[in-house]
Amino acid sequence: MKKVSVVVAALLSLSAQAFFAPALARPLQCVPYARAQSGIGIHGNAATWWDQAEGTYKRGSSPEAGAVLVFKSTAAMPYGHVAMIREVVDARHVLLDHANWSRPGLVERSALAEDVSEAGDWSNVRVWYGPSRALGSRQNPTFGFIYNGSPHETATLATAQDDGSPNKAG
């Protein structure tokens, strides 16, 4: 009888631990982080964002604060990567906010990224890598930037600003 009560007590203890123990959180990935920070409502692997954005969001090769830089799939990053532009420093440098780059689940804010493409079109970048405390040595190919705003909204805004009529506010 004592053996049964020991087993029952052990089972009760294990079930209590399972019930009351906090769930192990999965590391934060770049996609949900970039989506939450930028407001760009795209889902799926980071490398699919560029094609998914076509016709829904404006895309381009110039960095803007709030835009998302989309990295291509590579052997080192089979699912690609996405990072939001926090600030444009100059023509070849931006500060990124992103997750899951320097280590699983880590959110990095104001991480430096450098355009190392020959054409200056942000098609290849180096990104700050925390463990080395420097820009990473690896060059990372990118598709470009997705801007928060539909192509229709952007075209309407450009037309409204450049319609030749006098500025009514001033």
mmCIF file of C-alpha atoms in Angstrom:
data_model
loop_
_atom_site.group_PDB
_atom_site.id
_atom_site.type_symbol
_atom_site.label_atom_id
_atom_site.label_comp_id
_atom_site.label_asym_id
_atom_site.label_seq_id
_atom_site.Cartn_x
_atom_site.Cartn_y
_atom_site.Cartn_z
ATOM 1 C CA MET A 1 0.000 0.000 0.000
ATOM 2 C CA LYS A 2 2.850 2.372 0.810
ATOM 3 C CA LYS A 3 4.296 1.800 -2.682
ATOM 4 C CA VAL A 4 0.971 2.829 -4.287
ATOM 5 C CA SER A 5 0.748 6.015 -2.207
ATOM 6 C CA VAL A 6 4.321 6.952 -3.172
ATOM 7 C CA VAL A 7 3.466 6.470 -6.872
ATOM 8 C CA VAL A 8 0.235 8.469 -6.480
ATOM 9 C CA ALA A 9 2.086 11.265 -4.697
ATOM 10 C CA ALA A 10 4.719 11.338 -7.436
ATOM 11 C CA LEU A 11 2.049 11.467 -10.147
ATOM 12 C CA LEU A 12 0.206 14.254 -8.326
ATOM 13 C CA SER A 13 3.440 16.190 -7.988
ATOM 14 C CA LEU A 14 4.260 15.800 -11.677
ATOM 15 C CA SER A 15 0.758 16.828 -12.747
ATOM 16 C CA ALA A 16 0.876 19.868 -10.455
ATOM 17 C CA GLN A 17 4.220 20.891 -11.926
ATOM 18 C CA ALA A 18 2.853 20.517 -15.444
ATOM 19 C CA PHE A 19 -0.231 22.553 -14.549
ATOM 20 C CA PHE A 20 1.469 25.346 -12.644
ATOM 21 C CA ALA A 21 4.818 25.531 -14.446
ATOM 22 C CA PRO A 22 4.977 28.352 -16.996
ATOM 23 C CA ALA A 23 4.871 27.250 -20.588
ATOM 24 C CA LEU A 24 8.211 27.394 -22.331
ATOM 25 C CA ALA A 25 8.014 30.268 -24.736
ATOM 26 C CA ARG A 26 9.342 29.798 -28.234
ATOM 27 C CA PRO A 27 12.023 32.309 -29.220
ATOM 28 C CA LEU A 28 10.643 35.389 -30.963
ATOM 29 C CA GLN A 29 11.116 35.160 -34.714
ATOM 30 C CA CYS A 30 11.832 38.021 -37.117
ATOM 31 C CA VAL A 31 8.505 37.813 -38.993
ATOM 32 C CA PRO A 32 6.060 38.453 -36.132
ATOM 33 C CA TYR A 33 8.383 41.101 -34.729
ATOM 34 C CA ALA A 34 8.710 42.977 -38.047
ATOM 35 C CA ARG A 35 4.973 42.701 -38.666
ATOM 36 C CA ALA A 36 4.152 44.135 -35.221
ATOM 37 C CA GLN A 37 6.715 46.943 -35.453
ATOM 38 C CA SER A 38 6.022 48.018 -39.050
ATOM 39 C CA GLY A 39 2.294 47.419 -39.366
ATOM 40 C CA ILE A 40 2.898 45.526 -42.616
ATOM 41 C CA GLY A 41 0.379 42.694 -42.533
ATOM 42 C CA ILE A 42 2.275 39.932 -44.307
ATOM 43 C CA HIS A 43 2.601 36.403 -42.935
ATOM 44 C CA GLY A 44 4.781 33.432 -43.830
ATOM 45 C CA ASN A 45 8.511 32.940 -44.096
ATOM 46 C CA ALA A 46 10.516 36.124 -44.427
ATOM 47 C CA ALA A 47 11.818 35.179 -47.885
ATOM 48 C CA THR A 48 8.218 35.123 -49.196
ATOM 49 C CA TRP A 49 7.397 38.681 -48.096
ATOM 50 C CA TRP A 50 8.735 40.342 -51.247
ATOM 51 C CA ASP A 51 6.441 38.436 -53.605
ATOM 52 C CA GLN A 52 3.504 38.687 -51.195
ATOM 53 C CA ALA A 53 3.879 42.485 -51.062
ATOM 54 C CA GLU A 54 3.466 42.887 -54.829
ATOM 55 C CA GLY A 55 0.248 44.768 -55.587
ATOM 56 C CA THR A 56 -0.477 45.340 -51.888
ATOM 57 C CA TYR A 57 2.472 47.389 -50.663
ATOM 58 C CA LYS A 58 4.917 49.673 -52.431
ATOM 59 C CA ARG A 59 8.384 48.137 -52.847
ATOM 60 C CA GLY A 60 11.686 49.735 -53.691
ATOM 61 C CA SER A 61 15.423 50.015 -53.185
ATOM 62 C CA SER A 62 15.616 53.160 -51.034
ATOM 63 C CA PRO A 63 15.562 52.867 -47.251
ATOM 64 C CA GLU A 64 12.886 54.773 -45.324
ATOM 65 C CA ALA A 65 12.110 54.750 -41.611
ATOM 66 C CA GLY A 66 9.303 52.251 -40.950
ATOM 67 C CA ALA A 67 10.000 50.210 -44.096
ATOM 68 C CA VAL A 68 10.936 46.535 -43.896
ATOM 69 C CA LEU A 69 14.158 45.257 -45.469
ATOM 70 C CA VAL A 70 13.554 41.773 -46.903
ATOM 71 C CA PHE A 71 16.513 39.372 -47.011
ATOM 72 C CA LYS A 72 16.689 36.567 -49.553
ATOM 73 C CA SER A 73 16.886 32.927 -48.612
ATOM 74 C CA THR A 74 20.480 31.636 -48.396
ATOM 75 C CA ALA A 75 22.205 28.565 -46.995
ATOM 76 C CA ALA A 76 22.837 30.526 -43.786
ATOM 77 C CA MET A 77 19.235 31.854 -43.710
ATOM 78 C CA PRO A 78 16.994 29.306 -45.457
ATOM 79 C CA TYR A 79 13.820 31.229 -44.518
ATOM 80 C CA GLY A 80 15.265 34.673 -45.225
ATOM 81 C CA HIS A 81 14.995 37.517 -42.726
ATOM 82 C CA VAL A 82 13.010 40.725 -42.286
ATOM 83 C CA ALA A 83 14.027 43.819 -40.336
ATOM 84 C CA MET A 84 12.358 47.191 -39.850
ATOM 85 C CA ILE A 85 14.263 50.375 -40.618
ATOM 86 C CA ARG A 86 14.371 52.482 -37.462
ATOM 87 C CA GLU A 87 16.444 55.294 -38.942
ATOM 88 C CA VAL A 88 18.283 56.151 -42.135
ATOM 89 C CA VAL A 89 21.776 57.312 -41.162
ATOM 90 C CA ASP A 90 23.097 58.080 -44.649
ATOM 91 C CA ALA A 91 22.957 56.653 -48.187
ATOM 92 C CA ARG A 92 24.793 53.476 -47.153
ATOM 93 C CA HIS A 93 23.821 52.998 -43.475
ATOM 94 C CA VAL A 94 20.593 52.384 -41.580
ATOM 95 C CA LEU A 95 19.635 51.352 -38.073
ATOM 96 C CA LEU A 96 17.472 48.234 -37.897
ATOM 97 C CA ASP A 97 15.036 46.900 -35.340
ATOM 98 C CA HIS A 98 14.816 43.124 -35.697
ATOM 99 C CA ALA A 99 14.599 39.813 -33.882
ATOM 100 C CA ASN A 100 16.433 36.516 -34.053
ATOM 101 C CA TRP A 101 19.633 37.710 -35.733
ATOM 102 C CA SER A 102 22.517 37.603 -33.238
ATOM 103 C CA ARG A 103 20.946 34.806 -31.200
ATOM 104 C CA PRO A 104 17.595 32.990 -31.117
ATOM 105 C CA GLY A 105 14.773 35.221 -29.891
ATOM 106 C CA LEU A 106 16.956 38.266 -29.213
ATOM 107 C CA VAL A 107 15.386 41.600 -30.156
ATOM 108 C CA GLU A 108 17.944 44.134 -31.323
ATOM 109 C CA ARG A 109 17.122 47.816 -31.659
ATOM 110 C CA SER A 110 19.229 50.307 -33.614
ATOM 111 C CA ALA A 111 21.449 47.586 -35.087
ATOM 112 C CA LEU A 112 23.669 49.004 -37.810
ATOM 113 C CA ALA A 113 23.304 47.718 -41.370
ATOM 114 C CA GLU A 114 25.543 48.743 -44.259
ATOM 115 C CA ASP A 115 24.784 48.631 -47.970
ATOM 116 C CA VAL A 116 27.732 46.829 -49.582
ATOM 117 C CA SER A 117 26.198 46.431 -53.033
ATOM 118 C CA GLU A 118 28.263 47.709 -55.950
ATOM 119 C CA ALA A 119 25.319 49.687 -57.354
ATOM 120 C CA GLY A 120 24.352 51.257 -54.021
ATOM 121 C CA ASP A 121 20.882 49.717 -54.325
ATOM 122 C CA TRP A 122 20.781 47.826 -50.995
ATOM 123 C CA SER A 123 20.805 44.447 -52.779
ATOM 124 C CA ASN A 124 23.634 43.241 -50.504
ATOM 125 C CA VAL A 125 24.130 44.223 -46.870
ATOM 126 C CA ARG A 126 26.241 43.542 -43.827
ATOM 127 C CA VAL A 127 24.483 43.638 -40.447
ATOM 128 C CA TRP A 128 25.699 44.238 -36.898
ATOM 129 C CA TYR A 129 26.372 40.888 -35.215
ATOM 130 C CA GLY A 130 26.196 41.088 -31.426
ATOM 131 C CA PRO A 131 28.636 38.313 -30.476
ATOM 132 C CA SER A 132 31.447 39.901 -32.505
ATOM 133 C CA ARG A 133 30.428 43.451 -31.516
ATOM 134 C CA ALA A 134 30.920 44.534 -35.134
ATOM 135 C CA LEU A 135 29.338 44.361 -38.548
ATOM 136 C CA GLY A 136 29.156 40.740 -39.601
ATOM 137 C CA SER A 137 31.620 39.596 -42.238
ATOM 138 C CA ARG A 138 28.913 37.830 -44.262
ATOM 139 C CA GLN A 139 27.250 39.721 -47.100
ATOM 140 C CA ASN A 140 23.497 39.111 -47.148
ATOM 141 C CA PRO A 141 21.500 39.438 -50.376
ATOM 142 C CA THR A 142 18.202 41.314 -50.139
ATOM 143 C CA PHE A 143 15.157 41.904 -52.314
ATOM 144 C CA GLY A 144 14.714 45.497 -51.149
ATOM 145 C CA PHE A 145 12.295 47.466 -48.979
ATOM 146 C CA ILE A 146 8.564 47.126 -48.406
ATOM 147 C CA TYR A 147 6.926 50.411 -47.421
ATOM 148 C CA ASN A 148 3.918 50.643 -45.125
ATOM 149 C CA GLY A 149 1.251 51.964 -47.429
ATOM 150 C CA SER A 150 -0.455 50.428 -50.430
ATOM 151 C CA PRO A 151 0.733 51.312 -53.959
ATOM 152 C CA HIS A 152 -2.668 53.001 -54.522
ATOM 153 C CA GLU A 153 -2.282 55.195 -51.407
ATOM 154 C CA THR A 154 1.249 56.166 -52.422
ATOM 155 C CA ALA A 155 0.177 57.068 -55.973
ATOM 156 C CA THR A 156 -2.807 59.087 -54.687
ATOM 157 C CA LEU A 157 -0.589 60.992 -52.237
ATOM 158 C CA ALA A 158 1.986 61.766 -54.943
ATOM 159 C CA THR A 159 -0.749 63.008 -57.304
ATOM 160 C CA ALA A 160 -2.312 65.181 -54.596
ATOM 161 C CA GLN A 161 1.059 66.752 -53.790
ATOM 162 C CA ASP A 162 2.038 67.351 -57.405
ATOM 163 C CA ASP A 163 -1.208 68.486 -59.026
ATOM 164 C CA GLY A 164 0.076 71.980 -59.772
ATOM 165 C CA SER A 165 -2.568 73.703 -57.651
ATOM 166 C CA PRO A 166 -1.519 76.343 -55.119
ATOM 167 C CA ASN A 167 -0.877 75.225 -51.566
ATOM 168 C CA LYS A 168 -4.175 75.924 -49.792
ATOM 169 C CA ALA A 169 -2.607 75.586 -46.350
ATOM 170 C CA GLY A 170 -0.139 78.406 -46.828
#
